């Protein structure tokens, strides 16, 4: 995700790097933070070793406000004393952060410009892991999650991915795995030049390191950075606390966004991410996520006699030309739907571009399409952004969308019910966790679809009398 607005010398860190919208990710491997706010036990291993090591390396105090502990869900950060809103609770200097700048010069010289910062930082992690106890970063590297502890969908089996096939996350996962594999083969020749360090490095090793970067790093003015200690902070979608980068002081810091009692878990916000993003990049979900969204695709039927004319009109005014691998034009268009919290029409509800697409789709004569083109040219150039003059067709366009939402709702309900049939005697703990994540994802997206349906039903019901009473 982009850094955000600059405030004097401070930059906001957001925790997402890549994928469809730039976004970094996090380390959580559970489905809810609601039960993790009470300290279960002090993580003596971290308190007695890790934090003193980091402060010695930094030469300054990292934090006197926080301690690392263990909740029911693993390593977390807790208030070691009473915290007040506005307290600066954590400061991590740039020179004790890992970035692509830590890549050994000889290795870096063999990598082309096509290799991204995430992949380069993944190589840094692999290098330090291979160094073992001889690594100057060993106290940090040794505390990073192992492959079996990560639940990003790129690590799901085919059977597990079938649980989310209804969601666009399924295809996003397939694309992400292909992207990582492509980057691996691009860097493999460079790695093979250093067999003493990278001997027997496989795709799965690189994928794990890549996921660690995407799930823990922040984008900064330096590129991509892993910030020791700060990445133990867990996510709360409602928190206002974020990681800030102070260029003048050359450090990253966290400001408390509210009061905390001693032994209460301290949380920050990674970003405004849907459950689909959280699973793909972070490996966890929220039981209720107000940022959930659904990607839908609608195509112009092949049998539509005006199909080519509609495609040309859409391409000219709003859509780029899309071709499949055989060279044929695609008639699909993708739209992102968010939850409509007002079915009463006080808010616009659905994306204007989706409603415009439906208006073009329901046109039944060349003249109607020409009229839309003229209207767009005489206004702001955007196509079908206003209600159609023909009231019955305006209603028809929205009924078309309603039909689409209804069909998707039925399919989502079927997918959710089918989760009860997913069983496996082996690895039941992992499967149970991922089933719950799949359920959180599908239920959240179903909620979005149902809100869109309610809005469309209201629009068709309340608008029909108005349209039909208009003269002409």
Coordinates of C-alpha atoms in Angstrom, one line a residue:
X1 CA 0.0 0.0 0.0
X2 CA 1.2 3.5 -0.6
X3 CA 2.8 5.3 2.3
X4 CA 0.0 7.7 3.0
X5 CA 0.0 11.4 3.6
X6 CA 3.2 13.0 4.7
X7 CA 3.1 15.0 7.9
X8 CA 6.2 17.2 8.1
X9 CA 9.0 14.6 8.5
X10 CA 6.8 11.6 9.3
X11 CA 5.6 9.0 6.9
X12 CA 2.9 6.5 7.7
X13 CA 3.9 2.9 7.3
X14 CA 1.2 0.6 5.8
X15 CA 1.7 -3.1 6.0
X16 CA 1.1 -4.4 2.5
X17 CA 3.3 -4.9 -0.4
X18 CA 2.0 -6.5 -3.5
X19 CA -1.0 -8.3 -4.9
X20 CA -4.0 -6.6 -6.5
X21 CA -3.7 -3.5 -4.4
X22 CA -0.3 -2.8 -2.9
X23 CA -0.4 -4.2 0.5
X24 CA 1.9 -5.8 3.1
X25 CA 0.8 -8.3 5.5
X26 CA 1.1 -9.7 8.9
X27 CA 1.9 -12.7 11.0
X28 CA -1.4 -13.7 12.7
X29 CA -2.5 -17.2 12.3
X30 CA -5.9 -17.1 14.0
X31 CA -9.4 -16.0 13.2
X32 CA -10.1 -13.5 15.9
X33 CA -8.3 -11.0 18.1
X34 CA -11.2 -10.5 20.4
X35 CA -10.0 -13.1 22.9
X36 CA -6.3 -12.3 22.8
X37 CA -6.3 -9.1 24.7
X38 CA -5.3 -10.6 28.1
X39 CA -1.7 -11.6 28.8
X40 CA -1.5 -15.4 29.3
X41 CA 2.3 -15.5 30.1
X42 CA 5.4 -13.5 29.7
X43 CA 7.6 -14.8 26.8
X44 CA 10.7 -15.2 28.9
X45 CA 12.7 -16.3 25.8
X46 CA 12.0 -12.9 24.2
X47 CA 12.3 -10.8 27.3
X48 CA 15.5 -12.3 28.5
X49 CA 17.2 -12.5 25.2
X50 CA 15.6 -10.8 22.2
X51 CA 14.8 -7.3 23.5
X52 CA 18.2 -6.8 25.2
X53 CA 19.9 -8.1 22.0
X54 CA 17.9 -5.6 19.9
X55 CA 18.7 -2.7 22.3
X56 CA 22.4 -3.6 22.3
X57 CA 22.4 -3.7 18.5
X58 CA 20.5 -0.4 18.3
X59 CA 22.5 1.3 21.0
X60 CA 19.3 2.9 22.4
X61 CA 16.2 1.9 24.3
X62 CA 13.6 0.4 22.1
X63 CA 10.7 0.5 24.6
X64 CA 10.1 0.7 28.3
X65 CA 6.4 0.5 27.8
X66 CA 6.0 -2.9 26.2
X67 CA 6.8 -6.5 26.8
X68 CA 6.6 -9.6 24.6
X69 CA 4.3 -12.2 25.8
X70 CA 2.2 -15.2 24.7
X71 CA -1.5 -15.1 24.3
X72 CA -3.7 -18.0 23.2
X73 CA -2.7 -17.3 19.7
X74 CA 1.1 -17.0 20.0
X75 CA 3.7 -14.3 20.5
X76 CA 2.1 -10.9 21.1
X77 CA 3.0 -7.4 22.6
X78 CA 1.5 -6.3 25.9
X79 CA 1.6 -3.1 28.0
X80 CA 4.2 -3.5 30.8
X81 CA 2.8 -0.4 32.5
X82 CA -0.2 1.9 32.2
X83 CA -0.2 3.6 28.8
X84 CA -2.0 6.8 27.8
X85 CA -3.2 8.0 24.4
X86 CA -0.3 9.8 22.6
X87 CA 2.5 8.0 24.4
X88 CA 5.4 7.0 22.1
X89 CA 5.6 3.4 23.0
X90 CA 8.1 2.0 20.6
X91 CA 11.2 3.4 18.7
X92 CA 13.2 1.2 16.3
X93 CA 16.1 2.8 14.5
X94 CA 16.5 2.3 10.8
X95 CA 19.9 0.6 11.2
X96 CA 18.4 -2.4 13.1
X97 CA 15.8 -2.9 10.4
X98 CA 16.2 -5.5 7.6
X99 CA 15.7 -4.3 4.0
X100 CA 16.9 -5.2 0.5
X101 CA 19.9 -3.0 1.4
X102 CA 21.1 -5.9 3.6
X103 CA 21.5 -8.1 0.5
X104 CA 25.2 -9.0 0.0
X105 CA 26.7 -6.9 -2.9
X106 CA 27.9 -10.0 -4.8
X107 CA 24.4 -11.5 -4.8
X108 CA 22.8 -8.2 -5.6
X109 CA 25.0 -7.7 -8.6
X110 CA 23.7 -10.8 -10.2
X111 CA 20.0 -9.8 -9.9
X112 CA 18.3 -7.9 -12.7
X113 CA 16.0 -4.9 -12.3
X114 CA 13.0 -7.2 -12.8
X115 CA 13.6 -8.6 -9.3
X116 CA 11.3 -6.8 -6.9
X117 CA 12.2 -5.6 -3.4
X118 CA 10.1 -8.3 -1.7
X119 CA 12.0 -11.0 -3.5
X120 CA 15.3 -9.4 -2.6
X121 CA 14.4 -9.2 1.1
X122 CA 13.3 -12.8 0.9
X123 CA 16.8 -13.7 -0.2
X124 CA 18.2 -11.7 2.8
X125 CA 16.1 -13.9 5.1
X126 CA 17.2 -17.1 3.3
X127 CA 20.8 -16.0 3.6
X128 CA 20.6 -15.3 7.3
X129 CA 18.7 -18.5 7.9
X130 CA 21.5 -20.5 6.2
X131 CA 24.0 -18.7 8.4
X132 CA 22.2 -20.0 11.5
X133 CA 23.8 -19.0 14.8
X134 CA 26.6 -17.3 12.9
X135 CA 24.2 -14.7 11.6
X136 CA 24.3 -11.3 13.3
X137 CA 20.5 -11.4 13.0
X138 CA 20.0 -14.8 14.5
X139 CA 18.0 -13.7 17.6
X140 CA 15.5 -12.2 15.3
X141 CA 15.6 -14.7 12.4
X142 CA 15.1 -17.6 14.7
X143 CA 11.8 -16.1 16.0
X144 CA 10.2 -15.8 12.6
X145 CA 7.3 -18.2 12.0
X146 CA 8.1 -21.6 10.4
X147 CA 6.3 -22.8 7.3
X148 CA 3.8 -24.9 9.3
X149 CA 2.8 -21.9 11.3
X150 CA 1.7 -19.8 8.3
X151 CA -1.8 -20.1 6.9
X152 CA -1.7 -17.8 3.9
X153 CA -3.7 -19.4 1.1
X154 CA -0.5 -19.9 -1.0
X155 CA 0.2 -22.7 1.5
X156 CA -3.2 -24.3 1.3
X157 CA -3.6 -27.7 -0.4
X158 CA -5.8 -28.1 -3.5
X159 CA -8.6 -29.6 -1.3
X160 CA -8.4 -26.7 1.1
X161 CA -8.4 -24.1 -1.7
X162 CA -11.6 -25.8 -3.0
X163 CA -13.3 -24.4 0.1
X164 CA -12.9 -20.8 -1.2
X165 CA -13.4 -21.5 -4.9
X166 CA -16.5 -19.4 -4.9
X167 CA -14.5 -16.3 -3.9
X168 CA -12.2 -14.4 -6.3
X169 CA -9.5 -15.1 -3.6
X170 CA -9.2 -18.6 -5.2
X171 CA -7.9 -17.1 -8.5
X172 CA -5.8 -14.5 -6.6
X173 CA -4.1 -17.3 -4.8
X174 CA -3.4 -19.1 -8.0
X175 CA -2.0 -15.9 -9.5
X176 CA 0.2 -15.2 -6.5
X177 CA 1.7 -18.7 -6.4
X178 CA 2.5 -18.3 -10.1
X179 CA 4.1 -14.9 -9.5
X180 CA 6.3 -16.2 -6.7
X181 CA 7.4 -19.2 -8.8
X182 CA 8.3 -16.9 -11.7
X183 CA 10.4 -14.7 -9.4
X184 CA 12.1 -17.8 -8.0
X185 CA 13.2 -19.0 -11.4
X186 CA 14.4 -15.5 -12.2
X187 CA 16.7 -15.4 -9.1
X188 CA 17.7 -19.1 -9.1
X189 CA 20.8 -18.6 -11.4
X190 CA 22.1 -15.9 -8.9
X191 CA 21.6 -18.3 -6.0
X192 CA 23.4 -21.1 -7.7
X193 CA 26.4 -18.9 -8.0
X194 CA 26.7 -19.3 -4.2
X195 CA 26.3 -23.0 -3.5
X196 CA 28.1 -22.8 -0.2
X197 CA 25.2 -20.7 1.1
X198 CA 22.2 -21.5 -1.1
X199 CA 22.8 -25.1 -1.8
X200 CA 19.5 -27.0 -2.2
X201 CA 17.3 -23.9 -2.0
X202 CA 13.9 -25.0 -3.3
X203 CA 10.8 -23.2 -4.4
X204 CA 9.0 -23.9 -1.2
X205 CA 11.9 -22.3 0.8
X206 CA 11.7 -19.2 -1.3
X207 CA 7.9 -19.2 -1.0
X208 CA 8.1 -19.3 2.8
X209 CA 10.6 -16.4 2.9
X210 CA 8.6 -14.4 0.4
X211 CA 5.5 -14.9 2.6
X212 CA 7.4 -13.8 5.7
X213 CA 8.2 -10.6 4.0
X214 CA 4.7 -10.0 2.8
X215 CA 3.3 -10.9 6.1
X216 CA 5.6 -8.8 8.3
X217 CA 7.3 -6.0 6.4
X218 CA 6.3 -2.4 5.9
X219 CA 6.7 -0.3 2.8
X220 CA 8.9 2.7 3.5
X221 CA 10.9 5.4 1.7
X222 CA 13.7 2.8 1.7
X223 CA 11.5 0.3 -0.1
X224 CA 10.5 -2.7 2.1
X225 CA 11.6 -3.1 5.7
X226 CA 11.3 -5.7 8.4
X227 CA 11.1 -4.0 11.8
X228 CA 12.1 -6.3 14.7
X229 CA 9.8 -6.1 17.7
X230 CA 7.3 -3.9 15.8
X231 CA 6.3 -6.9 13.8
X232 CA 5.2 -8.7 17.0
X233 CA 2.3 -6.2 17.2
X234 CA -1.0 -7.8 16.2
X235 CA -3.8 -6.3 14.1
X236 CA -7.0 -4.5 15.1
X237 CA -9.0 -3.2 12.1
X238 CA -10.5 -0.5 14.4
X239 CA -7.2 0.8 15.8
X240 CA -5.8 4.2 14.8
X241 CA -2.3 3.3 15.8
X242 CA 0.1 2.7 12.9
X243 CA 3.9 2.5 12.3
X244 CA 5.4 5.9 11.5
X245 CA 8.7 6.5 9.9
X246 CA 10.6 9.6 11.0
X247 CA 13.2 10.5 8.4
X248 CA 14.9 13.1 10.5
X249 CA 15.4 10.9 13.5
X250 CA 16.0 7.9 11.3
X251 CA 13.7 5.6 13.2
X252 CA 10.2 4.0 13.1
X253 CA 7.8 4.6 16.0
X254 CA 4.4 3.7 17.3
X255 CA 2.1 6.1 19.1
X256 CA -0.6 4.7 21.4
X257 CA -4.0 5.5 20.0
X258 CA -5.8 4.9 23.4
X259 CA -5.2 4.1 27.0
X260 CA -4.0 0.6 27.9
X261 CA -4.0 -1.1 31.3
X262 CA -0.9 -3.1 32.4
X263 CA -0.8 -6.6 30.8
X264 CA -3.4 -5.6 28.1
X265 CA -2.4 -6.5 24.5
X266 CA -1.3 -3.5 22.4
X267 CA -2.7 -3.5 18.9
X268 CA -2.1 -1.5 15.7
X269 CA -3.8 -1.4 12.3
X270 CA -2.0 -2.9 9.3
X271 CA -4.5 -1.3 6.9
X272 CA -8.1 -1.3 5.9
X273 CA -8.1 -4.9 4.5
X274 CA -10.8 -7.3 3.6
X275 CA -10.8 -10.9 4.8
X276 CA -9.6 -11.9 1.3
X277 CA -6.5 -9.7 1.7
X278 CA -6.0 -10.9 5.3
X279 CA -6.0 -14.5 4.3
X280 CA -3.9 -14.1 1.2
X281 CA -1.2 -11.9 2.7
X282 CA -1.5 -12.4 6.5
X283 CA -3.0 -15.9 7.0
X284 CA -5.9 -14.9 9.3
X285 CA -9.4 -13.6 9.2
X286 CA -11.7 -11.5 11.4
X287 CA -15.2 -12.9 12.3
X288 CA -16.7 -9.6 11.2
X289 CA -14.7 -7.4 8.9
X290 CA -16.3 -4.1 7.8
X291 CA -13.9 -3.9 4.9
X292 CA -15.0 -7.0 3.2
X293 CA -15.8 -6.8 -0.5
X294 CA -16.7 -9.0 -3.4
X295 CA -15.4 -9.0 -6.9
X296 CA -18.0 -9.9 -9.5
X297 CA -17.7 -10.3 -13.3
X298 CA -20.5 -9.7 -15.8
X299 CA -20.3 -10.6 -19.4
X300 CA -22.3 -9.6 -22.5
X301 CA -23.9 -12.8 -23.8
X302 CA -22.5 -14.2 -27.0
X303 CA -26.0 -14.4 -28.5
X304 CA -26.6 -10.6 -28.0
X305 CA -27.0 -9.2 -31.5
X306 CA -25.5 -5.9 -30.3
X307 CA -22.6 -7.5 -28.5
X308 CA -19.8 -6.2 -30.7
X309 CA -21.3 -2.7 -30.7
X310 CA -21.6 -2.7 -26.9
X311 CA -18.1 -4.0 -26.5
X312 CA -16.7 -1.3 -28.8
X313 CA -18.7 1.4 -26.9
X314 CA -17.5 0.2 -23.5
X315 CA -13.9 0.0 -24.7
X316 CA -14.1 3.5 -26.2
X317 CA -15.5 5.1 -23.0
X318 CA -14.4 3.1 -20.0
X319 CA -12.8 -0.4 -20.6
X320 CA -9.4 -1.4 -22.0
X321 CA -9.3 -4.1 -24.6
X322 CA -9.0 -7.5 -23.1
X323 CA -7.9 -10.6 -25.0
X324 CA -7.5 -14.1 -23.9
X325 CA -4.6 -16.4 -24.8
X326 CA -6.3 -17.3 -28.1
X327 CA -6.6 -13.7 -29.1
X328 CA -10.3 -13.4 -28.6
X329 CA -11.8 -10.4 -27.0
X330 CA -13.1 -10.9 -23.5
X331 CA -16.6 -9.7 -22.7
X332 CA -16.0 -9.8 -19.0
X333 CA -15.6 -6.8 -16.7
X334 CA -14.8 -7.0 -13.1
X335 CA -16.3 -4.8 -10.4
X336 CA -15.7 -4.5 -6.7
X337 CA -18.7 -4.4 -4.4
X338 CA -18.5 -3.2 -0.8
X339 CA -21.2 -3.5 1.8
X340 CA -24.1 -1.2 1.3
X341 CA -25.0 0.0 4.8
X342 CA -28.1 1.9 3.7
X343 CA -30.7 0.1 1.6
X344 CA -33.0 3.2 1.8
X345 CA -31.2 5.0 -1.0
X346 CA -29.4 7.6 1.1
X347 CA -26.2 6.4 -0.3
X348 CA -25.3 5.6 -3.9
X349 CA -24.8 2.0 -2.9
X350 CA -23.3 0.2 -5.8
X351 CA -20.4 1.3 -8.0
X352 CA -21.5 3.8 -10.6
X353 CA -19.4 1.9 -13.2
X354 CA -21.3 -1.3 -12.5
X355 CA -24.7 0.3 -12.9
X356 CA -23.4 2.0 -16.1
X357 CA -22.3 -1.4 -17.5
X358 CA -25.8 -2.8 -16.7
X359 CA -27.5 0.1 -18.6
X360 CA -25.4 -0.6 -21.7
X361 CA -26.1 -4.3 -21.3
X362 CA -29.8 -3.9 -21.4
X363 CA -29.9 -1.6 -24.5
X364 CA -31.9 -3.3 -27.2
X365 CA -31.3 -1.1 -30.3
X366 CA -28.3 0.6 -32.0
X367 CA -30.1 3.9 -31.5
X368 CA -30.1 3.5 -27.8
X369 CA -26.4 2.9 -27.8
X370 CA -25.8 5.9 -30.0
X371 CA -27.9 8.0 -27.6
X372 CA -25.6 6.9 -24.7
X373 CA -22.5 7.8 -26.7
X374 CA -23.9 11.3 -27.6
X375 CA -24.9 11.8 -23.9
X376 CA -21.4 10.9 -22.8
X377 CA -19.7 13.2 -25.3
X378 CA -21.9 16.1 -24.3
X379 CA -21.1 15.6 -20.6
X380 CA -18.0 14.4 -18.9
X381 CA -17.2 11.6 -21.4
X382 CA -18.3 8.8 -19.0
X383 CA -20.8 6.4 -20.3
X384 CA -24.3 5.8 -18.9
X385 CA -23.6 7.4 -15.6
X386 CA -27.1 8.8 -15.4
X387 CA -30.4 7.0 -15.2
X388 CA -31.8 5.9 -18.6
X389 CA -34.5 8.1 -20.1
X390 CA -36.6 5.0 -20.7
X391 CA -37.8 4.2 -17.2
X392 CA -38.6 0.6 -17.9
X393 CA -35.1 -0.1 -19.2
X394 CA -33.6 1.7 -16.2
X395 CA -35.5 -0.7 -13.9
X396 CA -34.5 -3.6 -16.2
X397 CA -30.8 -2.8 -15.9
X398 CA -31.1 -2.9 -12.1
X399 CA -33.2 -6.0 -12.2
X400 CA -30.4 -7.6 -14.2
X401 CA -27.9 -6.8 -11.5
X402 CA -30.3 -8.0 -8.8
X403 CA -30.6 -11.3 -10.7
X404 CA -26.8 -11.6 -10.7
X405 CA -26.6 -10.9 -7.0
X406 CA -29.4 -13.4 -6.2
X407 CA -27.6 -16.1 -8.2
X408 CA -24.3 -15.3 -6.4
X409 CA -26.0 -15.3 -3.0
X410 CA -27.4 -18.8 -3.7
X411 CA -23.9 -20.0 -4.8
X412 CA -22.3 -18.6 -1.7
X413 CA -24.9 -20.2 0.6
X414 CA -24.2 -23.5 -1.0
X415 CA -20.5 -23.1 -0.6
X416 CA -20.9 -22.2 3.1
X417 CA -23.1 -25.3 3.7
X418 CA -20.6 -27.5 1.9
X419 CA -17.9 -26.5 4.5
X420 CA -19.7 -28.8 6.9
X421 CA -18.9 -31.7 4.7
X422 CA -15.1 -31.0 4.7
X423 CA -13.5 -33.5 7.0
X424 CA -10.0 -35.1 7.4
X425 CA -8.9 -37.3 10.2
X426 CA -5.3 -36.2 9.7
X427 CA -4.1 -32.7 10.5
X428 CA -7.5 -31.9 11.8
X429 CA -6.2 -28.8 13.8
X430 CA -4.9 -27.1 10.7
X431 CA -8.0 -28.0 8.6
X432 CA -10.3 -26.8 11.3
X433 CA -8.5 -23.5 11.4
X434 CA -8.6 -23.0 7.7
X435 CA -12.2 -24.1 7.5
X436 CA -13.0 -21.3 9.9
X437 CA -11.0 -18.8 7.8
X438 CA -12.9 -20.0 4.7
X439 CA -16.2 -19.6 6.6
X440 CA -15.3 -16.1 7.8
X441 CA -14.4 -15.1 4.2
X442 CA -17.5 -16.5 2.5
X443 CA -19.9 -15.2 5.2
X444 CA -18.4 -11.8 4.9
X445 CA -18.7 -11.7 1.1
X446 CA -22.2 -13.1 1.4
X447 CA -23.1 -10.2 3.7
X448 CA -21.9 -7.8 1.0
X449 CA -23.9 -9.5 -1.7
X450 CA -27.1 -9.5 0.5
X451 CA -26.6 -5.8 1.2
X452 CA -26.3 -5.1 -2.6
X453 CA -29.4 -7.1 -3.2
X454 CA -31.4 -5.2 -0.6
X455 CA -30.3 -1.9 -2.2
X456 CA -31.2 -3.1 -5.7
X457 CA -34.6 -4.3 -4.5
X458 CA -35.3 -1.0 -2.9
X459 CA -34.1 0.9 -6.0
X460 CA -36.4 -1.1 -8.3
X461 CA -39.4 -0.8 -6.0
X462 CA -39.2 2.9 -5.1
X463 CA -38.0 4.1 -8.5
X464 CA -40.5 2.3 -10.7
X465 CA -43.5 4.6 -9.9
X466 CA -41.3 7.7 -10.5
X467 CA -40.1 6.5 -13.8
X468 CA -43.4 5.3 -15.1
X469 CA -45.2 8.5 -14.0
X470 CA -42.9 10.6 -16.1
X471 CA -44.4 11.8 -19.4
X472 CA -42.9 10.3 -22.5

